[in-house]
mmCIF file of C-alpha atoms in Angstrom:
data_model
loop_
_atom_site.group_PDB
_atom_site.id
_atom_site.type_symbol
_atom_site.label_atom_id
_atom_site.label_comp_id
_atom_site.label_asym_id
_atom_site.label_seq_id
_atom_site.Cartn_x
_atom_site.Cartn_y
_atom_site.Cartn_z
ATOM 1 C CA UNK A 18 -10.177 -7.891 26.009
ATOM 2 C CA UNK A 19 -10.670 -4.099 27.008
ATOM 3 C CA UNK A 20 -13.295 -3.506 29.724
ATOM 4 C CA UNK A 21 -13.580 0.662 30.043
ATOM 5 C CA UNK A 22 -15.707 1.408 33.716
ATOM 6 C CA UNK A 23 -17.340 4.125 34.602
ATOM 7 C CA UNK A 24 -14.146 6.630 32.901
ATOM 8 C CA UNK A 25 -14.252 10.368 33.756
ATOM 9 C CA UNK A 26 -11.877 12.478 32.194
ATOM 10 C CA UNK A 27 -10.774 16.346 32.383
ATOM 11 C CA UNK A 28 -9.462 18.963 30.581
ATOM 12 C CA UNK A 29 -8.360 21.532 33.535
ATOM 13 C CA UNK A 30 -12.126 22.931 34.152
ATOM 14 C CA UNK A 31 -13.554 21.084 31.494
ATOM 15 C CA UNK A 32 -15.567 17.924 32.161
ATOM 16 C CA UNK A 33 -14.787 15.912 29.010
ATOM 17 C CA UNK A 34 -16.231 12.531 29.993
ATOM 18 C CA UNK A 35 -18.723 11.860 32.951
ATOM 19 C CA UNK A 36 -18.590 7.922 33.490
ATOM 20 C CA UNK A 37 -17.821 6.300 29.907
ATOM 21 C CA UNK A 38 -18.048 2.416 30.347
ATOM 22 C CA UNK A 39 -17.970 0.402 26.771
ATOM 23 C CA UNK A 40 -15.876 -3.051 26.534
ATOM 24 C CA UNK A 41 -14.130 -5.007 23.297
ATOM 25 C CA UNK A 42 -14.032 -8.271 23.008
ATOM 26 C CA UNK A 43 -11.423 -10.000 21.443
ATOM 27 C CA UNK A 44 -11.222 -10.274 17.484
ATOM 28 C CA UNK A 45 -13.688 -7.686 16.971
ATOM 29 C CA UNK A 46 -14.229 -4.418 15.536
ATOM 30 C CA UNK A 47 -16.073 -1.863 18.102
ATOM 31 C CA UNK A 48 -16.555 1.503 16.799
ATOM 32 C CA UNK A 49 -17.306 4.651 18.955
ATOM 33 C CA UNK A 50 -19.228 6.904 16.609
ATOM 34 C CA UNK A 51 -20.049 10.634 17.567
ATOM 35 C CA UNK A 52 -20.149 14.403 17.264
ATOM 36 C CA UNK A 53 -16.419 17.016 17.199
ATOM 37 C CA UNK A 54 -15.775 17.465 20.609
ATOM 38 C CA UNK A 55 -18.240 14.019 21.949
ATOM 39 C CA UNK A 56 -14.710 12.554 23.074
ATOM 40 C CA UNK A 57 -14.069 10.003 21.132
ATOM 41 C CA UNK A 58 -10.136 11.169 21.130
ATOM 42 C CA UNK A 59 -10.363 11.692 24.593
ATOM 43 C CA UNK A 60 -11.408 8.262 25.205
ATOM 44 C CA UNK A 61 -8.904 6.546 23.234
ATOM 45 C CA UNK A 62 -5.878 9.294 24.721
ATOM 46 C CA UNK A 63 -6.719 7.880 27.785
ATOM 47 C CA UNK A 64 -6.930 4.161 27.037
ATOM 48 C CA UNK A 65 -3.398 4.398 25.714
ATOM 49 C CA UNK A 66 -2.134 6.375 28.749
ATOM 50 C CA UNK A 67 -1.418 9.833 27.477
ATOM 51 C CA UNK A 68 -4.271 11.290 29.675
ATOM 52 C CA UNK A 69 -4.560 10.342 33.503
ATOM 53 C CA UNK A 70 -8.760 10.054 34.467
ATOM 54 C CA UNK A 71 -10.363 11.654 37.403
ATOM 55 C CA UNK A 72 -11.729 8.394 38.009
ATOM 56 C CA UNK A 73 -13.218 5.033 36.303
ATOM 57 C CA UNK A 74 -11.128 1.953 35.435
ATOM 58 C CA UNK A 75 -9.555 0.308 32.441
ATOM 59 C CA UNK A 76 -8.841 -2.885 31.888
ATOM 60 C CA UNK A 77 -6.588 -4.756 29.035
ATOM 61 C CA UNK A 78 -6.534 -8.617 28.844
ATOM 62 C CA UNK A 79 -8.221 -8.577 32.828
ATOM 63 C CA UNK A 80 -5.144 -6.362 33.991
ATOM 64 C CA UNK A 81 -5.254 -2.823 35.181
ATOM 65 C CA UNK A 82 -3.808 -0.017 32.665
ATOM 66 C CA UNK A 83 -5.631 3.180 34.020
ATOM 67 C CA UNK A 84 -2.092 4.776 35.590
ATOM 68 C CA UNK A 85 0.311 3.048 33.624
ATOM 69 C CA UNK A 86 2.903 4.799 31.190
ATOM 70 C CA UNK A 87 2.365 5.250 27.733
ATOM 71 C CA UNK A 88 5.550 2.826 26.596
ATOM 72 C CA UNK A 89 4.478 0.128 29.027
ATOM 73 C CA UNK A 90 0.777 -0.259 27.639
ATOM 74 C CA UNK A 91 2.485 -0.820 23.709
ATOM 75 C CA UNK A 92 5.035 -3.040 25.430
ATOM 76 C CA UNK A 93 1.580 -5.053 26.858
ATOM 77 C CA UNK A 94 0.029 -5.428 23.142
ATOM 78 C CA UNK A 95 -2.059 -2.237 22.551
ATOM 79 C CA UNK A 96 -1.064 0.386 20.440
ATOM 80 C CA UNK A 97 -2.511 3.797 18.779
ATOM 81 C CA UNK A 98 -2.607 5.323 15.396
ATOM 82 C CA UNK A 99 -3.427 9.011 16.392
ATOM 83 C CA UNK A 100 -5.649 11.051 15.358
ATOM 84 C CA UNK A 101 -3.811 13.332 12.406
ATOM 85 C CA UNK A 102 -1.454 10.427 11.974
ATOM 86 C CA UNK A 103 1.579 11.658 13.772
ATOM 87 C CA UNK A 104 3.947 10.657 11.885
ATOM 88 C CA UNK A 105 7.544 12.265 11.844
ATOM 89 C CA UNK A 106 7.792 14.036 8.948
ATOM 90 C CA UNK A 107 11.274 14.811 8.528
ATOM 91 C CA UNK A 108 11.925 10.782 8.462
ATOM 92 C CA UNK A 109 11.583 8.371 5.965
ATOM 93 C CA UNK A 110 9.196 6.338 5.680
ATOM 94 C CA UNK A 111 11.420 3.284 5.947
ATOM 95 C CA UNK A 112 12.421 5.615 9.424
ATOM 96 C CA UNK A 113 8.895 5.902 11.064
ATOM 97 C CA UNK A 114 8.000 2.233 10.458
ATOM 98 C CA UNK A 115 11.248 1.259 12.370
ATOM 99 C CA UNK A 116 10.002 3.180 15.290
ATOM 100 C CA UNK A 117 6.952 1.456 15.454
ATOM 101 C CA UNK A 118 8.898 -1.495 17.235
ATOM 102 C CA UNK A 119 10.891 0.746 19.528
ATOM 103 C CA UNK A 120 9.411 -1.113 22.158
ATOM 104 C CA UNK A 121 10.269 -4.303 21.080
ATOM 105 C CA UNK A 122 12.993 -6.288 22.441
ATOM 106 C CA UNK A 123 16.104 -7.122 19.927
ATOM 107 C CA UNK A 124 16.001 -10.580 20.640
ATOM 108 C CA UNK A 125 12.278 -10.117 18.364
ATOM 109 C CA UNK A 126 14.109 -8.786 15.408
ATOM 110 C CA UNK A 127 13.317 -11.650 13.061
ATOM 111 C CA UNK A 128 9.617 -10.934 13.909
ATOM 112 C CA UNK A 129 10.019 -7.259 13.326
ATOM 113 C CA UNK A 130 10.652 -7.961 9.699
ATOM 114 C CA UNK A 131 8.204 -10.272 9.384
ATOM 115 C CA UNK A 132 5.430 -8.064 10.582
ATOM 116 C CA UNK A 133 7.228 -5.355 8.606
ATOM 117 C CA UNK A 134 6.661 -7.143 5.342
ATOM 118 C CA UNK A 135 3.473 -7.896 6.566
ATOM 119 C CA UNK A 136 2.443 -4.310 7.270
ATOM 120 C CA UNK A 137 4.146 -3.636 3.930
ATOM 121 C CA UNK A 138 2.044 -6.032 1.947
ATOM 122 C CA UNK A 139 -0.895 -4.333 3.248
ATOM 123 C CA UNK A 140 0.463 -1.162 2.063
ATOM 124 C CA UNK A 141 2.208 -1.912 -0.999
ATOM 125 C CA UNK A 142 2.640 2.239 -1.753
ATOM 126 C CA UNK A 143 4.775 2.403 1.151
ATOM 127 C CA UNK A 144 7.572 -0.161 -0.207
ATOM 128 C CA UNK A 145 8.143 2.262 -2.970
ATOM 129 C CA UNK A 146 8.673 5.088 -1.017
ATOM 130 C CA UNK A 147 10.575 3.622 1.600
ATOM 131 C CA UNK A 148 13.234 6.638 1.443
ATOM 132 C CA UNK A 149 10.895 8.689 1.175
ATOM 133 C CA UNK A 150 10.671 11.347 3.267
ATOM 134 C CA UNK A 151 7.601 10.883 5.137
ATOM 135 C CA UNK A 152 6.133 14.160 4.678
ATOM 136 C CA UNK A 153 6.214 14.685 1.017
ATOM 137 C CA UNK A 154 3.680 11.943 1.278
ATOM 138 C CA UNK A 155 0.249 12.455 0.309
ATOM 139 C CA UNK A 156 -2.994 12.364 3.119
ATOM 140 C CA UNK A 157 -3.936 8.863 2.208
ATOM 141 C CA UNK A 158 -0.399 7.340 2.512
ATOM 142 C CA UNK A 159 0.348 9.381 5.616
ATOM 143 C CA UNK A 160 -2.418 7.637 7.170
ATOM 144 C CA UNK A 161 -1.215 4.496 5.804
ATOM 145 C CA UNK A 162 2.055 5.151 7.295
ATOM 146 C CA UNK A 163 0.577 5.708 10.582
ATOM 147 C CA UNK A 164 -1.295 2.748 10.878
ATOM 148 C CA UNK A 165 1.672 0.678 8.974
ATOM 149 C CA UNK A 166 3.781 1.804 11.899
ATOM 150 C CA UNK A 167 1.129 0.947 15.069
ATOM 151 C CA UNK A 168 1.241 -2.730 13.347
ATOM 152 C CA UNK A 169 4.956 -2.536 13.874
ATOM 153 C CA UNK A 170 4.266 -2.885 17.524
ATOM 154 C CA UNK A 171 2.360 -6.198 17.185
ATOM 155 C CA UNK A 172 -0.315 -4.835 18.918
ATOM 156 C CA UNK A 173 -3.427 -7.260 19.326
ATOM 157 C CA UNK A 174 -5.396 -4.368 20.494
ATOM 158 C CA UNK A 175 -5.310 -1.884 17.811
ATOM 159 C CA UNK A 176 -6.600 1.778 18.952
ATOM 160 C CA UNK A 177 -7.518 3.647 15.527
ATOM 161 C CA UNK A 178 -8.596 7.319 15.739
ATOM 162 C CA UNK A 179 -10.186 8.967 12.360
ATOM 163 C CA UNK A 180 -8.666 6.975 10.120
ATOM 164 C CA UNK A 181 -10.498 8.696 7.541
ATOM 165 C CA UNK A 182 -10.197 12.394 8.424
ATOM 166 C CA UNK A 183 -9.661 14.526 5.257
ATOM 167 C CA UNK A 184 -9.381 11.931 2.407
ATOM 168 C CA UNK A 185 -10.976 11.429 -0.840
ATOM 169 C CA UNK A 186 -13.618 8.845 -0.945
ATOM 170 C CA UNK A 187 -11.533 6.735 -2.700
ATOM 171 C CA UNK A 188 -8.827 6.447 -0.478
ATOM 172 C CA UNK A 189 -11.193 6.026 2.524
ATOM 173 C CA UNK A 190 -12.683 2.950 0.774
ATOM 174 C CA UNK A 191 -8.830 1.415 0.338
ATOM 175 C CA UNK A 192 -8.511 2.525 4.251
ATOM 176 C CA UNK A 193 -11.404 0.441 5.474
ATOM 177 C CA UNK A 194 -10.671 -2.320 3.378
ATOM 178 C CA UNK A 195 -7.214 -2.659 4.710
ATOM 179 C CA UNK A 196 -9.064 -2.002 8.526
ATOM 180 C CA UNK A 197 -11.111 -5.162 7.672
ATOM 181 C CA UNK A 198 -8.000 -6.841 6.646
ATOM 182 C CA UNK A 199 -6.083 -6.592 9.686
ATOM 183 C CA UNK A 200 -9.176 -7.318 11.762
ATOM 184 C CA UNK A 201 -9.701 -10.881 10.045
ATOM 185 C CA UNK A 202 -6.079 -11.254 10.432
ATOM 186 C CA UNK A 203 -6.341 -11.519 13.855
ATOM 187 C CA UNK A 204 -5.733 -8.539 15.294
ATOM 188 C CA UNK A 205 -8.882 -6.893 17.757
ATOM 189 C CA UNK A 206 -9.962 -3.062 16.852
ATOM 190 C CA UNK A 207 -11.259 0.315 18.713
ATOM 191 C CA UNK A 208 -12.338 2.696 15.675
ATOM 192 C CA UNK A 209 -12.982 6.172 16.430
ATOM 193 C CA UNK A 210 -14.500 7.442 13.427
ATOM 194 C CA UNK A 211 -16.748 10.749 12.495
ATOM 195 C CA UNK A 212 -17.664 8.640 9.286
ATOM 196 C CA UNK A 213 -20.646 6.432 10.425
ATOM 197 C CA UNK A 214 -21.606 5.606 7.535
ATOM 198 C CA UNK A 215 -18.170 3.502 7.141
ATOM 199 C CA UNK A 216 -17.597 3.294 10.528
ATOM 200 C CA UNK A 217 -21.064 0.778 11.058
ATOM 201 C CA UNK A 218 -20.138 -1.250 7.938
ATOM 202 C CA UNK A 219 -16.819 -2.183 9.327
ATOM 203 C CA UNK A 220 -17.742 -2.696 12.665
ATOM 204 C CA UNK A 221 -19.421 -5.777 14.483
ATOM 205 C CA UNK A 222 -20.616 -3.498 17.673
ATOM 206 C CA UNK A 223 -20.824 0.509 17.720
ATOM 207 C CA UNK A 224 -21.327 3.159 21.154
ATOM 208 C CA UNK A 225 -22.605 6.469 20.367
ATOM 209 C CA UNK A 226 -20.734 9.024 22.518
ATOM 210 C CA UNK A 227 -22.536 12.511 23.044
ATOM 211 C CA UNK A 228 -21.174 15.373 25.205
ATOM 212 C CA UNK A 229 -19.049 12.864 26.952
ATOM 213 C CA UNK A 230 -21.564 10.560 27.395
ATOM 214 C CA UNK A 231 -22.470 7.109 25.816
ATOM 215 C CA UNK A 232 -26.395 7.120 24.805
ATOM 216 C CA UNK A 233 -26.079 4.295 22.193
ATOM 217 C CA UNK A 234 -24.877 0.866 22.273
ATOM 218 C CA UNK A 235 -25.561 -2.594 20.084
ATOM 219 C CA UNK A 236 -25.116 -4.402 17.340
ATOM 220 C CA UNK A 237 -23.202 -1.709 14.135
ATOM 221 C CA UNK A 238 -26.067 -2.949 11.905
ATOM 222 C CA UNK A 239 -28.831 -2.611 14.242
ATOM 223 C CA UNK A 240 -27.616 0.797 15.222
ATOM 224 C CA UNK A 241 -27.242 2.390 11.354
ATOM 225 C CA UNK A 242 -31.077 1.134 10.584
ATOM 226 C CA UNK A 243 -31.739 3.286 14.154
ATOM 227 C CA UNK A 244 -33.972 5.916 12.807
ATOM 228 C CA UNK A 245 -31.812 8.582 15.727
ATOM 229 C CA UNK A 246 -28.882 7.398 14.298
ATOM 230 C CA UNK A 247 -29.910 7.752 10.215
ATOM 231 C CA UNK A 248 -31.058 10.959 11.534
ATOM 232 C CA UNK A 249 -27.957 12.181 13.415
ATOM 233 C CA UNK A 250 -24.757 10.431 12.003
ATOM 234 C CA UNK A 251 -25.852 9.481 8.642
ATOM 235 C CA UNK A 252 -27.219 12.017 7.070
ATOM 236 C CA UNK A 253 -30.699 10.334 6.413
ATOM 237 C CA UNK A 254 -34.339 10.707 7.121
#
């Protein structure tokens, strides 16, 4: 479904990846699991068209994305819930989900609400606060916001970066059981994720991403019994 080759990205100067080449095949969960600053963002920025590589390919569905816009790579059927959630949070939440579909056409409206009730049945927090002003919301249903509103787009690539990035256990559990839930639902999943520990139970197939460099690639399972890995990601001897 998404064939990455050879991907070299920069920031001015900086060198952020030299050659990154990982693929996703469709209906599963790949995670890319790494260190701040490996460029795991930086890979999925660029997948989704808000960074331009140096030089590499990518490929969605066997068609070339590397220089297309932003809007026209949703409008194909891959979408993005950023990194630090981005949602706007002056808006309700009722607000942001509608903009999920901007790039829908009209004549899809009466699939727009049904993926809306869909992504609302997911998130059953979010039908309460529907006027709600999105950012009197708390971490956890931010981030469900944010990935409420990617699903808006009926993507059937779903780009997810951090999901998990400053919530309480708790909530990160009810995060990666909803991940798993949209996955079996049908739709395919890139997981960027500093939690590797989650990260590898979600996922069917994991790359491990170092200084802009992948080192690591296999099976999730196989790769979190890796003694490197246990050593390096997962906190264990």
């Amino acid at each position: 479904m998404l064939t990455i080759s050879n991907l070299v990205v920069n920031y001015g100067a900086i060198r952020a990846l030299h050659g990154v080449s990982l693929r996703v095949d469709r209906g599963e969960i790949v995670t890319l699991i790494g260190c701040n600053g490996a460029g795991k963002s930086t890979t999925l920025r660029t997948v989704s068209g808000l960074l331009r590589p140096v030089s590499g390919s990518i490929e969605f569905e066997g068609q070339p994305i590397t220089r297309m816009a932003a809007h026209t790579i949703v409008r194909r059927g891959l979408a993005q819930a950023p990194e630090g959630r981005g949602i706007f949070a002056n808006m309700s939440v009722e607000e942001n989900l509608d903009l999920g579909a901007y790039a829908r056409p009209a004549a899809d409206r009466a699939r727009i609400a049904e993926d809306r009730e869909r992504a609302l049945g997911l998130f059953p927090r979010l039908r309460e606060r529907l006027k709600q002003n999105a950012g009197t919301l708390s971490g956890g249903e931010q981030q469900m916001l944010a990935i409420a509103r990617s699903l808006l787009a009926n993507p059937r690539l779903l780009l997810l970066d951090e999901p998990s990035l400053g919530l309480a256990p708790q909530v990160v559990s009810t995060i990666f059981k909803i991940i798993r839930e949209i996955n079996q639902a049908g739709t395919t999943i890139l997981l960027v994720e500093q939690n590797a520990h989650m990260a590898l139970q979600v996922a069917h197939r994991a790359y491990v991403l170092q200084v802009g460099r992948i080192v690591m690639e296999g099976d999730a399972k196989e790769l979190a019994s890796h003694d490197e890995v246990r050593r390096a990601y997962l906190g264990l001897g």
